[in-house]
Amino acid sequence: MTSSPKHAQEDQTISPQKRLCDYCSNATALLYCRADSAKLCFLCDRVIHSGNQLFSKHARSPLCDACDSSPASVFCSTESSVLCQNCDWERHRLSLSPVHNRRPLEGFTGCPSVSELQAIVGFEEVGHKTLFLSNESGGDEIDGFSDLFVWDPPFVVGLDDLIGSTDSAHDFEAMRVPPLPKNRNAACGQYKEEILNQLRHLMKLEPNLNCENVDAEPLASFQSLMPQQNEQPERMSIGFADNAEPIAFPAFEANAIQWCTDRDEAANQLCLPNSLKRKYLEENPVVPDKRLDTGGSVSHANDGIEAQSRYDPTKYEASSALQRVAPHDLNSQERDFAISRYKEKRKTRRYDKQIRYESRKVRAESRTRIKGRFAKIHH
DNA sequence: AAACTTTCTTGTGGCTATTCTGCGG
DNA sequence: TCCGCAGAATAGCCACAAGAAAGTT
């Protein structure tokens, strides 16, 4: 490890001016709403997205600690930062030690209560009482919660680990049950204090603002959406592979928080509009490297489910990524770089067809056709 | 600057023709 | 090694509402 959290924080220039809430232009923005293309503080997020059921469907994510302008999708516990995919890539690509502890970050929709917001940003074990106590004492106890944000990622044996195993960077303990994180969702990045401050502020206003009767059973609405803990070792062992069975999410309910991850259908419908994903993929420097990306036979791999059934993408991609880049052509650093890039790219890959506009799909399905082609409708 | 109108571009699914792949003679 | 066949995979076509962009008031 070349960059400790402290070091990372020194590198990080926290700039409140850049993070001003787009709505009130006053508070520090902590969330990003893709649908609104807006940076928002907790309060404005609440105000805006409790307005009606349609708005409440907007998927929000933590704001990237690095660029302050994009939705974060990765939490790096080594740097204690939440990062968007671009920044995550930039940072960890250049890092000489690519084994920072990172994990996908989950967004949310709906109109979360303070309790749920606590859970979302990783303060679920803090509790209301402690939150107020912390407030009364000026918030200096924030560091007292620091252990809540520590999560030692488990050593597990997955394909990715095996790919990188030749550099003997890992000491595998096959079959070892990974320790569960103290606070699975702790991912508040560099703005812990601001998050706590705004949570406290929200809590004071909660009786007036609460758009749901969730506090009767705080957290219940989204805890039920979380993977069972006893599933975690298995999920971990597959390294969040894209071809993993998606989590079965309940149907969307306007006021229920929906956890979004990159690996399930809900994520692609709620978290990141396909247009944005496409745009991101086009702009993201992660993607274009001819040596890795121009496998002709792979070019249609994301066209449909059929493609998925044709081969095991994990096995194929892993082996082909290494085969196409002949090992003897690369030194170990380049190889690590290529592999880490492959891993990053795989995180965002989807194999099922993505529908950008459901309304167009509905219309297309109901349109008259002649031999499969759309037919003119004569009025 | 905001509201409104017009023009241009995009995305959607079922079918078919074409291309690719594997196998046996 | 070449050829033919069968089956699988892929590309392209179609119309038009929705969305985006540009222009006007």
Coordinates of C-alpha atoms (C1' of nucleotides) in Angstrom, one line a residue:
Chain A
M1 CA 0.0 0.0 0.0
T2 CA 1.5 3.3 -1.0
S3 CA -1.3 5.6 0.0
S4 CA -2.7 5.4 3.5
P5 CA -6.0 6.9 4.3
K6 CA -4.2 9.8 5.9
H7 CA -2.2 10.3 2.8
A8 CA -5.3 10.1 0.7
Q9 CA -6.9 12.7 2.8
E10 CA -4.0 14.9 2.3
D11 CA -4.2 14.5 -1.4
Q12 CA -7.9 15.2 -1.3
T13 CA -8.7 18.9 -1.5
I14 CA -12.0 19.2 0.1
S15 CA -13.6 22.1 -1.6
P16 CA -17.0 23.1 -0.2
Q17 CA -17.4 25.7 -3.0
K18 CA -17.3 23.0 -5.6
R19 CA -19.8 21.0 -3.6
L20 CA -22.5 23.5 -3.1
C21 CA -26.0 22.2 -3.4
D22 CA -27.4 23.0 -6.8
Y23 CA -30.8 23.6 -5.3
C24 CA -30.2 25.8 -2.2
S25 CA -26.7 26.9 -3.2
N26 CA -26.0 27.0 0.5
A27 CA -25.3 23.7 2.0
T28 CA -22.7 21.2 1.0
A29 CA -24.0 18.7 -1.6
L30 CA -23.7 15.1 -0.5
L31 CA -25.8 13.4 -3.1
Y32 CA -26.1 13.3 -6.8
C33 CA -29.4 12.8 -8.6
R34 CA -28.9 11.5 -12.1
A35 CA -32.4 12.3 -13.3
D36 CA -32.0 15.9 -12.2
S37 CA -28.3 16.1 -13.0
A38 CA -28.0 17.9 -9.7
K39 CA -25.8 17.9 -6.6
L40 CA -28.0 18.0 -3.6
C41 CA -27.7 18.3 0.2
F42 CA -29.8 15.9 2.2
L43 CA -32.4 18.5 3.0
C44 CA -33.0 19.6 -0.6
D45 CA -32.9 16.0 -1.7
R46 CA -35.7 15.4 0.7
V47 CA -37.6 18.5 -0.4
I48 CA -37.3 17.7 -4.1
H49 CA -37.9 14.0 -4.0
S50 CA -40.7 13.9 -1.6
G51 CA -42.6 16.2 -4.0
N52 CA -44.4 13.5 -5.8
Q53 CA -44.1 9.8 -6.5
L54 CA -42.5 10.4 -9.8
F55 CA -39.6 12.4 -8.3
S56 CA -39.2 9.9 -5.6
K57 CA -38.2 7.4 -8.2
H58 CA -35.1 9.3 -9.0
A59 CA -32.0 7.3 -8.2
R60 CA -29.5 9.1 -6.0
S61 CA -25.9 8.2 -5.2
P62 CA -23.3 9.8 -2.9
L63 CA -21.3 12.5 -4.6
C64 CA -17.8 11.6 -5.7
D65 CA -15.2 12.8 -3.2
A66 CA -12.7 13.4 -6.0
C67 CA -14.4 15.3 -8.7
D68 CA -17.4 16.6 -6.7
S69 CA -19.5 16.4 -9.8
S70 CA -20.4 12.8 -10.5
P71 CA -22.3 10.0 -8.7
A72 CA -20.1 7.7 -6.8
S73 CA -20.2 4.1 -7.5
V74 CA -17.2 2.8 -5.6
F75 CA -16.2 3.1 -2.0
C76 CA -12.5 2.8 -1.3
S77 CA -12.0 2.1 2.3
T78 CA -8.3 2.4 2.0
E79 CA -8.7 6.1 1.0
S80 CA -12.0 6.5 2.9
S81 CA -13.4 7.9 -0.2
V82 CA -16.4 7.4 -2.4
L83 CA -15.5 7.7 -6.0
C84 CA -17.2 7.8 -9.4
Q85 CA -16.1 5.3 -11.9
N86 CA -13.8 7.8 -13.7
C87 CA -12.1 8.9 -10.5
D88 CA -11.9 5.4 -9.2
W89 CA -10.2 4.3 -12.4
E90 CA -7.8 7.3 -12.5
R91 CA -6.8 6.8 -8.9
H92 CA -6.4 3.1 -8.8
R93 CA -5.0 2.8 -12.3
L94 CA -2.1 5.0 -11.3
S95 CA -1.7 3.4 -7.9
L96 CA 1.3 1.2 -7.7
S97 CA -0.6 -0.9 -5.3
P98 CA -3.8 -1.8 -6.9
V99 CA -5.1 -3.7 -4.0
H100 CA -7.0 -0.9 -2.3
N101 CA -10.0 -2.2 -0.5
R102 CA -12.8 -1.2 -2.8
R103 CA -16.4 -2.3 -3.2
P104 CA -19.4 -1.3 -5.2
L105 CA -21.5 1.5 -3.8
E106 CA -25.2 1.4 -3.6
G107 CA -27.5 4.2 -4.5
F108 CA -31.1 4.6 -3.4
T109 CA -34.4 5.8 -4.5
G110 CA -37.6 6.8 -2.7
C111 CA -37.9 9.2 0.2
P112 CA -35.7 7.9 3.0
S113 CA -36.3 8.8 6.6
V114 CA -33.4 9.9 8.7
S115 CA -33.0 6.4 10.0
E116 CA -32.7 5.1 6.5
L117 CA -30.4 7.8 5.4
Q118 CA -28.2 6.9 8.3
A119 CA -28.1 3.3 7.1
I120 CA -27.5 4.4 3.5
V121 CA -24.4 6.4 4.4
G122 CA -23.3 3.9 7.0
F123 CA -24.4 5.3 10.3
E124 CA -27.0 2.7 10.9
E125 CA -25.3 1.7 14.2
V126 CA -25.1 5.2 15.4
G127 CA -28.7 5.6 16.2
H128 CA -30.8 8.7 16.8
K129 CA -29.7 9.2 20.4
T130 CA -26.1 9.1 19.6
L131 CA -26.6 11.4 16.7
F132 CA -28.2 14.0 19.0
L133 CA -25.5 13.5 21.6
S134 CA -22.9 14.0 19.0
N135 CA -24.7 17.1 17.9
E136 CA -24.8 18.6 21.4
S137 CA -21.2 18.1 21.9
G138 CA -20.3 19.9 18.7
G139 CA -19.8 16.8 16.6
D140 CA -16.3 16.2 17.9
E141 CA -17.1 12.6 18.6
I142 CA -17.2 11.8 15.0
D143 CA -14.0 10.0 15.3
G144 CA -15.5 7.9 18.0
F145 CA -17.5 6.3 15.3
S146 CA -14.6 5.7 13.1
D147 CA -14.5 2.0 13.8
L148 CA -17.9 1.8 12.2
F149 CA -16.4 2.6 8.9
V150 CA -13.7 0.1 9.0
W151 CA -14.3 -3.0 7.0
D152 CA -11.6 -5.5 6.3
P153 CA -12.4 -7.0 3.0
P154 CA -12.3 -10.7 3.2
F155 CA -9.8 -12.9 1.5
V156 CA -11.6 -15.0 -0.8
V157 CA -10.8 -17.2 -3.7
G158 CA -12.5 -16.0 -6.8
L159 CA -11.6 -15.9 -10.5
D160 CA -10.2 -12.4 -10.1
D161 CA -8.0 -13.5 -7.3
L162 CA -6.7 -16.4 -9.3
I163 CA -6.0 -14.2 -12.3
G164 CA -3.8 -12.0 -10.1
S165 CA -2.4 -14.8 -8.1
T166 CA 0.9 -15.1 -9.9
D167 CA 2.2 -12.0 -8.3
S168 CA 1.7 -13.7 -5.0
A169 CA 0.2 -10.6 -3.7
H170 CA -2.5 -12.6 -2.0
D171 CA -2.3 -15.2 0.7
F172 CA -5.3 -17.2 0.0
E173 CA -7.3 -19.0 2.6
A174 CA -9.6 -21.0 0.6
M175 CA -12.9 -21.8 2.3
R176 CA -12.3 -19.2 4.9
V177 CA -15.5 -17.6 5.8
P178 CA -15.0 -13.9 5.3
P179 CA -15.7 -11.7 8.4
L180 CA -18.8 -9.6 7.9
P181 CA -18.3 -5.9 8.0
K182 CA -19.3 -4.2 11.2
N183 CA -21.3 -1.8 9.1
R184 CA -21.8 -3.1 5.7
N185 CA -22.9 0.1 4.2
A186 CA -20.4 2.4 5.8
A187 CA -19.4 4.4 2.8
C188 CA -19.6 8.0 3.7
G189 CA -16.2 9.0 2.3
Q190 CA -14.5 12.3 3.1
Y191 CA -17.6 14.1 4.4
K192 CA -18.5 12.3 7.5
E193 CA -18.9 15.4 9.6
E194 CA -21.0 17.2 7.0
I195 CA -23.2 14.1 6.6
L196 CA -23.7 13.9 10.3
N197 CA -24.5 17.6 10.5
Q198 CA -27.1 17.3 7.8
L199 CA -28.5 14.2 9.3
R200 CA -28.9 16.0 12.6
H201 CA -30.5 18.9 10.9
L202 CA -32.9 16.5 9.1
M203 CA -33.7 14.8 12.3
K204 CA -34.9 18.0 13.8
L205 CA -37.1 18.6 10.9
E206 CA -38.2 15.0 10.5
P207 CA -41.7 15.4 12.0
N208 CA -42.4 18.0 9.5
L209 CA -40.8 16.5 6.5
N210 CA -41.2 12.8 6.9
C211 CA -43.0 11.7 3.8
E212 CA -43.6 8.2 5.0
N213 CA -44.5 6.3 8.1
V214 CA -41.4 4.5 8.1
D215 CA -40.2 5.3 11.6
A216 CA -42.7 2.9 13.0
E217 CA -40.3 0.3 11.8
P218 CA -37.1 2.1 10.9
L219 CA -34.9 0.4 8.3
A220 CA -37.3 -2.3 7.7
S221 CA -38.2 -1.1 4.3
F222 CA -34.8 -1.5 2.9
Q223 CA -33.2 -4.0 5.2
S224 CA -35.4 -6.5 3.7
L225 CA -33.9 -5.6 0.3
M226 CA -30.4 -6.3 1.5
P227 CA -28.8 -9.6 0.8
Q228 CA -29.0 -12.0 3.7
Q229 CA -25.8 -12.0 5.6
N230 CA -25.4 -15.7 5.4
E231 CA -25.4 -15.2 1.6
Q232 CA -22.5 -13.0 1.7
P233 CA -19.6 -15.4 1.6
E234 CA -21.0 -16.9 -1.5
R235 CA -21.6 -13.6 -3.1
M236 CA -18.1 -12.6 -2.1
S237 CA -16.6 -15.6 -3.6
I238 CA -17.9 -14.9 -7.0
G239 CA -16.5 -11.5 -6.8
F240 CA -19.7 -9.7 -7.9
A241 CA -19.4 -11.4 -11.3
D242 CA -21.8 -9.9 -13.7
N243 CA -23.3 -13.2 -14.6
A244 CA -24.2 -13.9 -11.0
E245 CA -27.8 -14.5 -10.2
P246 CA -29.3 -11.1 -9.7
I247 CA -30.8 -10.4 -6.3
A248 CA -34.6 -10.8 -6.4
F249 CA -35.9 -7.4 -5.7
P250 CA -39.5 -6.7 -4.8
A251 CA -41.5 -4.6 -7.1
F252 CA -41.0 -0.9 -7.1
E253 CA -42.9 1.0 -4.5
A254 CA -42.8 4.7 -4.6
N255 CA -42.0 5.3 -1.0
A256 CA -39.7 2.3 -0.4
I257 CA -36.1 2.8 -0.7
Q258 CA -34.6 0.7 -3.4
W259 CA -31.0 -0.3 -3.2
C260 CA -29.3 -0.1 -6.5
T261 CA -26.2 -2.0 -7.5
D262 CA -24.6 -2.4 -10.8
R263 CA -25.3 -6.0 -11.0
D264 CA -29.0 -6.2 -10.9
E265 CA -31.9 -5.1 -13.1
A266 CA -33.1 -2.5 -10.7
A267 CA -29.8 -0.8 -11.0
N268 CA -30.0 -0.4 -14.7
Q269 CA -33.5 0.8 -14.6
L270 CA -33.2 3.1 -11.6
C271 CA -29.7 4.0 -10.9
L272 CA -28.2 4.8 -14.2
P273 CA -30.2 5.5 -17.3
N274 CA -28.8 3.6 -20.2
S275 CA -28.1 6.7 -22.1
L276 CA -25.9 7.8 -19.4
K277 CA -24.2 4.5 -19.2
R278 CA -23.6 4.5 -22.9
K279 CA -22.3 8.0 -22.6
Y280 CA -20.1 7.0 -19.8
L281 CA -18.7 4.1 -21.6
E282 CA -18.0 6.2 -24.6
E283 CA -16.2 8.8 -22.6
N284 CA -14.6 6.6 -20.0
P285 CA -11.0 5.9 -20.8
V286 CA -11.4 2.5 -19.1
V287 CA -12.8 1.1 -22.3
P288 CA -10.8 1.8 -25.3
D289 CA -7.7 -0.3 -25.5
K290 CA -7.6 -2.2 -28.7
R291 CA -5.5 -4.9 -27.4
L292 CA -8.0 -5.8 -24.8
D293 CA -11.2 -4.8 -26.4
T294 CA -11.2 -5.8 -30.0
G295 CA -11.9 -9.4 -29.7
G296 CA -14.1 -9.8 -32.8
S297 CA -16.0 -12.7 -31.5
V298 CA -16.8 -10.9 -28.3
S299 CA -18.1 -7.8 -30.0
H300 CA -21.7 -8.9 -29.7
A301 CA -21.4 -10.5 -26.4
N302 CA -23.6 -7.8 -24.8
D303 CA -26.3 -7.9 -27.4
G304 CA -28.6 -10.3 -25.7
I305 CA -29.3 -13.1 -23.4
E306 CA -28.5 -15.5 -26.2
A307 CA -25.0 -14.3 -26.1
Q308 CA -24.8 -15.1 -22.5
S309 CA -26.0 -18.6 -23.0
R310 CA -23.4 -19.2 -25.6
Y311 CA -20.5 -19.1 -23.3
D312 CA -19.6 -18.4 -19.8
P313 CA -18.5 -14.8 -20.0
T314 CA -16.4 -14.9 -16.9
K315 CA -14.4 -17.8 -18.0
Y316 CA -14.1 -16.6 -21.6
E317 CA -13.3 -13.0 -20.8
A318 CA -10.8 -13.9 -18.2
S319 CA -8.9 -16.3 -20.3
S320 CA -9.2 -14.3 -23.5
A321 CA -8.1 -11.1 -21.8
L322 CA -4.9 -12.9 -20.9
Q323 CA -4.5 -14.7 -24.1
R324 CA -5.0 -11.7 -26.3
V325 CA -2.3 -9.9 -24.3
A326 CA 0.4 -12.4 -24.6
P327 CA 2.0 -12.7 -21.2
H328 CA 5.5 -12.6 -22.6
D329 CA 4.7 -9.2 -24.2
L330 CA 4.1 -7.6 -20.9
N331 CA 6.0 -7.0 -17.8
S332 CA 4.3 -7.8 -14.5
Q333 CA 3.2 -4.2 -14.0
E334 CA 1.6 -4.0 -17.4
R335 CA -0.1 -7.3 -16.8
D336 CA -1.5 -6.1 -13.5
F337 CA -2.7 -3.0 -15.2
A338 CA -4.4 -4.9 -18.0
I339 CA -6.0 -7.3 -15.5
S340 CA -7.2 -4.5 -13.3
R341 CA -8.6 -2.7 -16.3
Y342 CA -10.4 -5.9 -17.3
K343 CA -11.9 -6.2 -13.8
E344 CA -13.1 -2.6 -13.9
K345 CA -14.6 -3.0 -17.2
R346 CA -16.3 -6.2 -16.2
K347 CA -18.0 -4.4 -13.3
T348 CA -20.0 -2.3 -15.7
R349 CA -20.7 -5.0 -18.3
R350 CA -24.2 -6.2 -18.9
Y351 CA -25.3 -9.1 -21.0
D352 CA -29.0 -8.6 -21.1
K353 CA -30.7 -6.2 -23.5
Q354 CA -31.2 -2.8 -22.1
I355 CA -34.3 -0.8 -22.8
R356 CA -33.9 2.9 -22.6
Y357 CA -37.4 3.9 -23.2
E358 CA -40.0 1.5 -21.9
S359 CA -42.8 3.5 -23.7
R360 CA -41.2 2.9 -27.0
K361 CA -40.9 -0.8 -26.3
V362 CA -44.6 -0.9 -25.5
R363 CA -45.4 0.9 -28.6
A364 CA -43.2 -1.2 -30.8
E365 CA -44.7 -4.4 -29.4
S366 CA -48.2 -3.2 -30.3
R367 CA -47.5 -1.8 -33.7
T368 CA -48.7 -3.5 -36.8
R369 CA -46.1 -5.4 -38.8
I370 CA -45.7 -6.9 -42.2
K371 CA -43.1 -9.7 -42.2
G372 CA -41.7 -8.4 -39.0
R373 CA -41.3 -4.9 -40.3
F374 CA -43.2 -2.0 -39.0
A375 CA -46.1 -1.2 -41.3
K376 CA -47.5 2.1 -42.3
I377 CA -50.7 3.0 -40.7
H378 CA -53.0 4.7 -43.2
H379 CA -55.4 7.1 -41.7
Chain B
dA1 C1' -34.7 35.0 -19.8
dA2 C1' -38.6 32.3 -20.4
dA3 C1' -42.1 30.2 -23.1
dC4 C1' -43.4 28.2 -27.2
dT5 C1' -43.0 26.1 -31.8
dT6 C1' -40.6 23.7 -35.3
dT7 C1' -37.3 20.5 -37.0
dC8 C1' -34.3 16.7 -36.5
dT9 C1' -32.8 12.4 -34.4
dT10 C1' -33.4 8.2 -31.9
dG11 C1' -35.1 3.8 -30.3
dT12 C1' -38.2 0.1 -30.5
dG13 C1' -39.3 -5.5 -32.0
dG14 C1' -40.4 -9.3 -35.3
dC15 C1' -39.1 -11.2 -39.4
dT16 C1' -36.0 -12.5 -43.1
dA17 C1' -31.9 -12.8 -45.8
dT18 C1' -27.2 -13.4 -45.2
dT19 C1' -23.2 -15.2 -43.0
dC20 C1' -20.9 -18.3 -40.0
dT21 C1' -19.9 -22.8 -38.0
dG22 C1' -19.6 -27.7 -37.5
dC23 C1' -20.1 -32.1 -39.3
dG24 C1' -20.0 -36.1 -42.5
dG25 C1' -19.0 -38.0 -47.0
Chain C
dT1 C1' -8.6 -31.2 -48.6
dC2 C1' -12.8 -30.0 -50.6
dC3 C1' -17.7 -29.9 -50.9
dG4 C1' -22.5 -29.7 -49.5
dC5 C1' -25.7 -29.6 -46.0
dA6 C1' -28.1 -28.2 -41.6
dG7 C1' -28.5 -25.3 -38.0
dA8 C1' -27.1 -21.2 -35.4
dA9 C1' -26.0 -16.5 -35.3
dT10 C1' -26.2 -12.0 -37.1
dA11 C1' -27.5 -7.7 -39.7
dG12 C1' -30.8 -5.0 -41.5
dC13 C1' -35.3 -3.4 -42.6
dC14 C1' -39.6 -1.0 -41.5
dA15 C1' -42.8 3.4 -39.2
dC16 C1' -43.4 6.6 -36.0
dA17 C1' -43.8 8.5 -31.2
dA18 C1' -40.8 10.5 -28.0
dG19 C1' -37.1 13.1 -27.0
dA20 C1' -33.5 16.5 -28.1
dA21 C1' -32.0 20.5 -30.4
dA22 C1' -32.7 24.7 -32.7
dG23 C1' -35.3 28.6 -33.8
dT24 C1' -38.8 32.1 -32.8
dT25 C1' -41.8 35.1 -30.1

